[in-house]
Short mmCIF file of C-alpha atoms in Angstrom, two decimals:
data_model
loop_
_atom_site.label_atom_id
_atom_site.label_comp_id
_atom_site.label_asym_id
_atom_site.label_seq_id
_atom_site.Cartn_x
_atom_site.Cartn_y
_atom_site.Cartn_z
CA MET A 1 -29.44 66.82 -12.52
CA SER A 2 -27.20 63.84 -12.59
CA PRO A 3 -23.50 64.29 -10.97
CA VAL A 4 -21.04 62.60 -13.03
CA VAL A 5 -18.13 60.97 -11.20
CA SER A 6 -14.64 60.57 -12.95
CA PRO A 7 -12.40 58.06 -10.79
CA ALA A 8 -9.45 59.70 -9.60
CA ASP A 9 -7.42 56.55 -11.02
CA SER A 10 -8.47 56.93 -14.14
CA PRO A 11 -7.00 57.13 -17.11
CA ALA A 12 -4.78 54.14 -16.64
CA VAL A 13 -2.33 54.52 -19.74
CA GLY A 14 -3.99 52.45 -22.66
CA ARG A 15 -7.23 52.02 -21.06
CA PRO A 16 -9.98 54.03 -21.65
CA PRO A 17 -11.76 56.85 -19.31
CA ARG A 18 -14.23 54.90 -16.86
CA THR A 19 -17.22 57.08 -15.97
CA VAL A 20 -20.17 56.83 -13.61
CA VAL A 21 -23.30 58.48 -14.00
CA VAL A 22 -25.95 58.72 -10.99
CA GLY A 23 -29.46 58.78 -12.12
CA ALA A 24 -30.88 57.26 -15.13
CA GLY A 25 -33.34 60.10 -16.03
CA LEU A 26 -33.29 62.46 -19.46
CA ALA A 27 -29.91 64.40 -18.00
CA GLY A 28 -28.21 61.17 -17.07
CA LEU A 29 -28.91 59.31 -20.20
CA THR A 30 -28.20 61.98 -22.56
CA ALA A 31 -24.63 62.71 -20.67
CA ALA A 32 -24.09 58.66 -20.24
CA ALA A 33 -24.74 58.48 -24.30
CA GLU A 34 -22.86 61.32 -25.03
CA LEU A 35 -19.84 60.11 -22.61
CA ALA A 36 -20.15 56.24 -24.66
CA ALA A 37 -19.84 57.90 -28.01
CA GLY A 38 -16.87 59.78 -26.72
CA GLY A 39 -14.73 56.95 -26.01
CA SER A 40 -15.57 56.40 -22.09
CA GLU A 41 -16.61 53.38 -20.45
CA VAL A 42 -19.91 54.55 -18.48
CA VAL A 43 -21.94 52.75 -15.91
CA VAL A 44 -25.09 54.10 -14.90
CA LEU A 45 -26.27 54.08 -11.67
CA GLU A 46 -30.59 54.24 -11.17
CA ALA A 47 -32.17 53.59 -7.52
CA ARG A 48 -35.40 52.63 -9.26
CA ASP A 49 -35.98 49.57 -10.91
CA ARG A 50 -36.81 51.37 -14.18
CA VAL A 51 -35.31 54.26 -16.24
CA GLY A 52 -36.58 57.25 -17.47
CA GLY A 53 -36.78 59.49 -14.46
CA ARG A 54 -39.62 61.69 -14.50
CA LEU A 55 -40.60 60.94 -17.98
CA LEU A 56 -43.20 58.14 -17.52
CA GLY A 57 -46.07 56.01 -19.64
CA VAL A 58 -49.10 54.13 -17.76
CA GLU A 59 -50.72 51.52 -20.03
CA VAL A 60 -54.36 52.29 -18.80
CA ALA A 61 -55.99 50.20 -21.29
CA PRO A 62 -54.16 47.59 -23.71
CA GLY A 63 -52.11 49.27 -25.78
CA GLU A 64 -53.07 52.65 -24.47
CA TRP A 65 -50.87 54.63 -23.06
CA VAL A 66 -50.63 58.08 -21.54
CA ASP A 67 -47.92 60.12 -20.30
CA ALA A 68 -48.03 60.39 -16.36
CA GLY A 69 -44.76 62.34 -16.52
CA ALA A 70 -43.11 65.36 -18.53
CA ALA A 71 -44.76 64.96 -21.63
CA TYR A 72 -44.88 68.36 -23.86
CA LEU A 73 -42.15 69.99 -25.82
CA GLY A 74 -42.47 72.86 -28.19
CA ASP A 75 -40.64 73.96 -30.97
CA LYS A 76 -37.79 75.80 -29.22
CA HIS A 77 -36.36 72.48 -27.46
CA THR A 78 -34.05 72.10 -30.58
CA GLU A 79 -31.81 70.01 -28.72
CA LEU A 80 -34.19 67.66 -27.74
CA LEU A 81 -36.04 67.38 -31.19
CA ASP A 82 -32.48 66.94 -32.67
CA LEU A 83 -32.20 63.96 -30.38
CA MET A 84 -35.23 62.75 -31.14
CA THR A 85 -34.81 63.12 -34.84
CA ARG A 86 -31.65 60.93 -34.59
CA LEU A 87 -33.04 58.34 -32.35
CA GLY A 88 -35.95 58.35 -34.88
CA LEU A 89 -38.92 59.10 -32.69
CA LYS A 90 -41.61 61.44 -33.70
CA PRO A 91 -43.32 64.00 -31.78
CA ALA A 92 -47.37 63.58 -31.54
CA PRO A 93 -49.57 66.56 -32.20
CA MET A 94 -51.04 67.52 -28.98
CA GLU A 95 -54.56 69.09 -29.99
CA MET A 96 -57.24 67.55 -28.48
CA VAL A 97 -59.38 65.18 -30.61
CA GLY A 98 -62.40 63.42 -30.05
CA ASP A 99 -64.40 62.43 -26.99
CA SER A 100 -63.69 62.73 -23.77
CA ARG A 101 -60.95 61.32 -22.07
CA PHE A 102 -62.28 59.40 -19.25
CA VAL A 103 -65.53 58.24 -18.35
CA LEU A 104 -68.09 57.69 -15.47
CA ALA A 105 -69.53 54.53 -15.21
CA PRO A 106 -73.10 53.64 -14.37
CA ALA A 107 -73.44 52.24 -11.00
CA GLY A 108 -73.04 48.76 -11.10
CA SER A 109 -72.12 48.43 -14.35
CA GLU A 110 -68.47 46.27 -15.43
CA ALA A 111 -65.90 48.84 -16.35
CA ALA A 112 -65.65 47.80 -20.53
CA THR A 113 -62.90 49.29 -22.83
CA ARG A 114 -63.07 49.83 -26.06
CA ALA A 115 -60.56 50.82 -28.80
CA GLY A 116 -59.43 54.89 -27.93
CA ARG A 117 -61.42 54.77 -24.95
CA PHE A 118 -60.18 54.30 -21.46
CA PRO A 119 -62.21 51.94 -19.02
CA PRO A 120 -65.27 53.84 -17.43
CA LEU A 121 -64.25 54.80 -14.01
CA SER A 122 -66.38 54.75 -10.76
CA ALA A 123 -67.78 58.07 -10.05
CA VAL A 124 -67.77 57.01 -6.63
CA ALA A 125 -63.83 56.17 -6.35
CA LEU A 126 -62.80 59.40 -7.79
CA GLY A 127 -65.08 61.51 -5.57
CA ASP A 128 -62.89 59.76 -2.81
CA LEU A 129 -59.77 60.89 -4.59
CA PHE A 130 -61.18 64.22 -4.70
CA GLU A 131 -62.71 64.55 -1.47
CA GLN A 132 -59.26 63.62 0.06
CA LEU A 133 -57.39 65.73 -1.96
CA ASP A 134 -59.94 68.78 -1.09
CA ALA A 135 -59.41 67.68 2.69
CA LEU A 136 -55.41 67.55 2.26
CA THR A 137 -55.46 70.87 0.42
CA ARG A 138 -57.74 72.88 2.90
CA GLN A 139 -55.03 72.58 5.51
CA ILE A 140 -52.32 74.06 3.66
CA ASP A 141 -51.91 78.08 3.42
CA PRO A 142 -49.94 77.99 0.35
CA ILE A 143 -48.31 81.65 1.43
CA ALA A 144 -46.62 79.28 4.22
CA PRO A 145 -46.76 75.61 3.72
CA TRP A 146 -44.18 74.88 7.06
CA ARG A 147 -47.52 76.39 9.08
CA THR A 148 -49.47 73.00 7.82
CA PRO A 149 -50.45 70.87 10.80
CA ASP A 150 -47.81 67.94 10.38
CA ALA A 151 -46.21 69.57 7.79
CA ALA A 152 -42.92 67.53 8.42
CA ARG A 153 -44.42 64.25 7.81
CA LEU A 154 -46.40 65.41 4.39
CA ASP A 155 -42.80 66.96 3.39
CA ARG A 156 -41.73 63.54 3.36
CA LEU A 157 -44.33 61.45 1.64
CA THR A 158 -44.60 61.25 -1.78
CA ALA A 159 -47.53 61.36 -4.17
CA ALA A 160 -46.99 57.75 -4.54
CA ARG A 161 -46.87 57.09 -1.22
CA TRP A 162 -49.87 59.02 -0.16
CA ALA A 163 -52.12 57.24 -3.23
CA GLU A 164 -50.41 54.24 -1.49
CA GLU A 165 -51.88 55.19 1.82
CA GLN A 166 -55.02 56.61 0.70
CA LEU A 167 -56.68 55.10 -2.03
CA PRO A 168 -57.79 51.65 -1.39
CA ARG A 169 -59.79 51.29 -4.60
CA GLU A 170 -58.05 50.76 -8.07
CA ASP A 171 -60.02 53.40 -10.51
CA ALA A 172 -58.77 56.42 -8.09
CA ARG A 173 -55.19 54.81 -8.42
CA LEU A 174 -55.29 54.39 -12.09
CA PHE A 175 -56.77 57.86 -12.30
CA PHE A 176 -54.41 59.79 -9.66
CA PRO A 177 -50.96 59.90 -11.76
CA LEU A 178 -53.30 60.99 -14.87
CA PHE A 179 -54.91 63.69 -12.94
CA LEU A 180 -51.48 65.10 -11.45
CA GLY A 181 -49.71 64.86 -15.02
CA MET B 1 -94.09 45.07 0.84
CA SER B 2 -91.52 47.40 1.89
CA PHE B 3 -91.79 51.22 2.89
CA PRO B 4 -89.04 53.88 1.60
CA THR B 5 -86.52 53.90 4.36
CA PRO B 6 -86.27 58.05 5.31
CA VAL B 7 -82.89 59.58 4.50
CA PRO B 8 -83.20 62.88 6.06
CA VAL B 9 -82.96 65.78 3.56
CA ASP B 10 -80.72 67.76 5.92
CA ALA B 11 -77.69 65.21 5.43
CA LEU B 12 -77.88 65.86 1.84
CA LEU B 13 -78.10 69.77 2.58
CA ALA B 14 -74.90 69.20 4.56
CA ILE B 15 -73.26 67.12 1.85
CA PHE B 16 -73.67 69.76 -1.47
CA ARG B 17 -72.93 72.77 1.21
CA TRP B 18 -69.49 71.17 2.43
CA VAL B 19 -69.10 70.61 -1.59
CA LEU B 20 -70.34 73.74 -3.44
CA GLU B 21 -68.78 75.45 -0.26
CA THR B 22 -71.77 77.72 0.54
CA ASP B 23 -74.59 77.81 2.94
CA ASP B 24 -76.79 79.01 -0.12
CA VAL B 25 -77.97 75.55 -0.75
CA SER B 26 -82.16 74.87 -0.02
CA PRO B 27 -83.71 71.14 -0.43
CA SER B 28 -84.65 72.47 -4.44
CA THR B 29 -81.25 73.47 -5.22
CA ASN B 30 -80.07 71.97 -8.34
CA PHE B 31 -76.30 71.10 -7.71
CA PHE B 32 -74.92 71.95 -11.47
CA GLU B 33 -77.05 75.32 -11.32
CA ALA B 34 -75.22 76.07 -7.79
CA GLY B 35 -71.82 75.72 -9.51
CA GLY B 36 -71.26 71.89 -9.42
CA ASP B 37 -69.66 70.64 -12.00
CA SER B 38 -69.14 66.74 -12.74
CA LEU B 39 -65.84 66.59 -10.78
CA LEU B 40 -67.43 68.19 -7.57
CA ALA B 41 -70.68 65.71 -8.31
CA THR B 42 -68.09 62.86 -8.06
CA ARG B 43 -67.46 64.13 -4.31
CA VAL B 44 -71.16 63.85 -3.27
CA LEU B 45 -71.48 60.72 -4.73
CA SER B 46 -68.06 59.79 -2.57
CA LEU B 47 -69.66 61.48 0.52
CA VAL B 48 -73.29 59.77 -0.11
CA ALA B 49 -71.51 56.04 -0.61
CA ARG B 50 -69.69 57.17 2.87
CA ASP B 51 -72.68 58.17 4.75
CA HIS B 52 -75.30 55.95 3.34
CA GLY B 53 -73.84 53.15 1.95
CA VAL B 54 -75.15 53.44 -1.54
CA GLU B 55 -73.17 53.96 -4.59
CA LEU B 56 -74.74 55.76 -6.96
CA GLY B 57 -73.53 56.51 -10.84
CA PHE B 58 -73.27 59.81 -12.18
CA ASP B 59 -76.04 59.63 -14.43
CA GLU B 60 -78.69 58.59 -11.82
CA PHE B 61 -77.38 61.87 -9.95
CA VAL B 62 -77.98 64.23 -12.85
CA CYS B 63 -81.42 62.97 -12.76
CA HIS B 64 -81.88 63.68 -9.14
CA ALA B 65 -79.36 66.47 -9.22
CA ASP B 66 -81.20 68.58 -5.65
CA PRO B 67 -81.02 67.50 -2.03
CA ALA B 68 -84.31 66.43 -1.41
CA ALA B 69 -84.89 64.26 -4.90
CA LEU B 70 -81.18 62.57 -4.04
CA ALA B 71 -82.26 61.78 -0.62
CA GLY B 72 -85.57 60.18 -1.78
CA LEU B 73 -83.45 58.13 -4.61
CA VAL B 74 -81.60 57.15 -1.40
CA GLY B 75 -83.95 56.11 0.59
CA ARG B 76 -85.50 54.07 -2.15
CA LEU B 77 -82.31 52.24 -2.71
CA LEU B 78 -82.32 51.42 0.59
CA SER B 79 -85.40 49.89 0.68
CA GLY B 80 -84.62 47.90 -2.20
CA GLU B 81 -86.93 49.46 -4.14
CA PRO B 82 -85.96 50.20 -8.41
CA ALA B 83 -84.67 53.56 -8.59
CA GLY B 84 -87.03 54.72 -10.77
CA SER B 85 -87.83 58.08 -11.77
CA PRO B 86 -87.51 61.13 -9.49
CA SER B 87 -90.46 61.92 -7.04
#
């Protein structure tokens, strides 16, 4: 959730109220849009170099985008569907259609892309990712994760930083957010 | 003329047992019949690359999906021979 802070010296007579919204995720941007529509001057602060928060699209091949963050909404998300309608956005049906969504490349082949297909990914690179995830999760007791060796460091480590440190190969880095998503 | 570099079947047995999380693996155990799937297969290929320096494709693994056949394939590749069919 994004805290909304109204400066104490506002509103001055004859001036619109001024508001600072911290965080440009879905909640922050929605709050900012409604405040602006209500006549407030709004400043949105965001630590990252992008907006969207947990919403994130990744272009895995030219013109081929996948969701690497929040992706699904249901019929009962009436407010969100209403907002999308007002913004002229359409949901896409989520039935699985067509062939598998990623392809393991033959050894030594060049990764090639064609419409509707993501580049074939190196089986060795993906195996390295899965092997490392397995080695990491084998140490963790899900009932008492704080007892994991090195728990304090792992607790501060983001998935992105872990991938940066552990995955030298591009194919594994490409696949990791899709696997998490 | 080159001779095949022998790759001990035991090395492949250890990899299969680690990935499949069972000791019930013999040199002729088929990976997929023993519960392996394509995701787990990529881990075998990663460990083969790490331990033996040979990067195999998924299709090659499917055609050499037991420890003995895979050891033979890796040995032939290390000797610079074409992969050929399982021996």
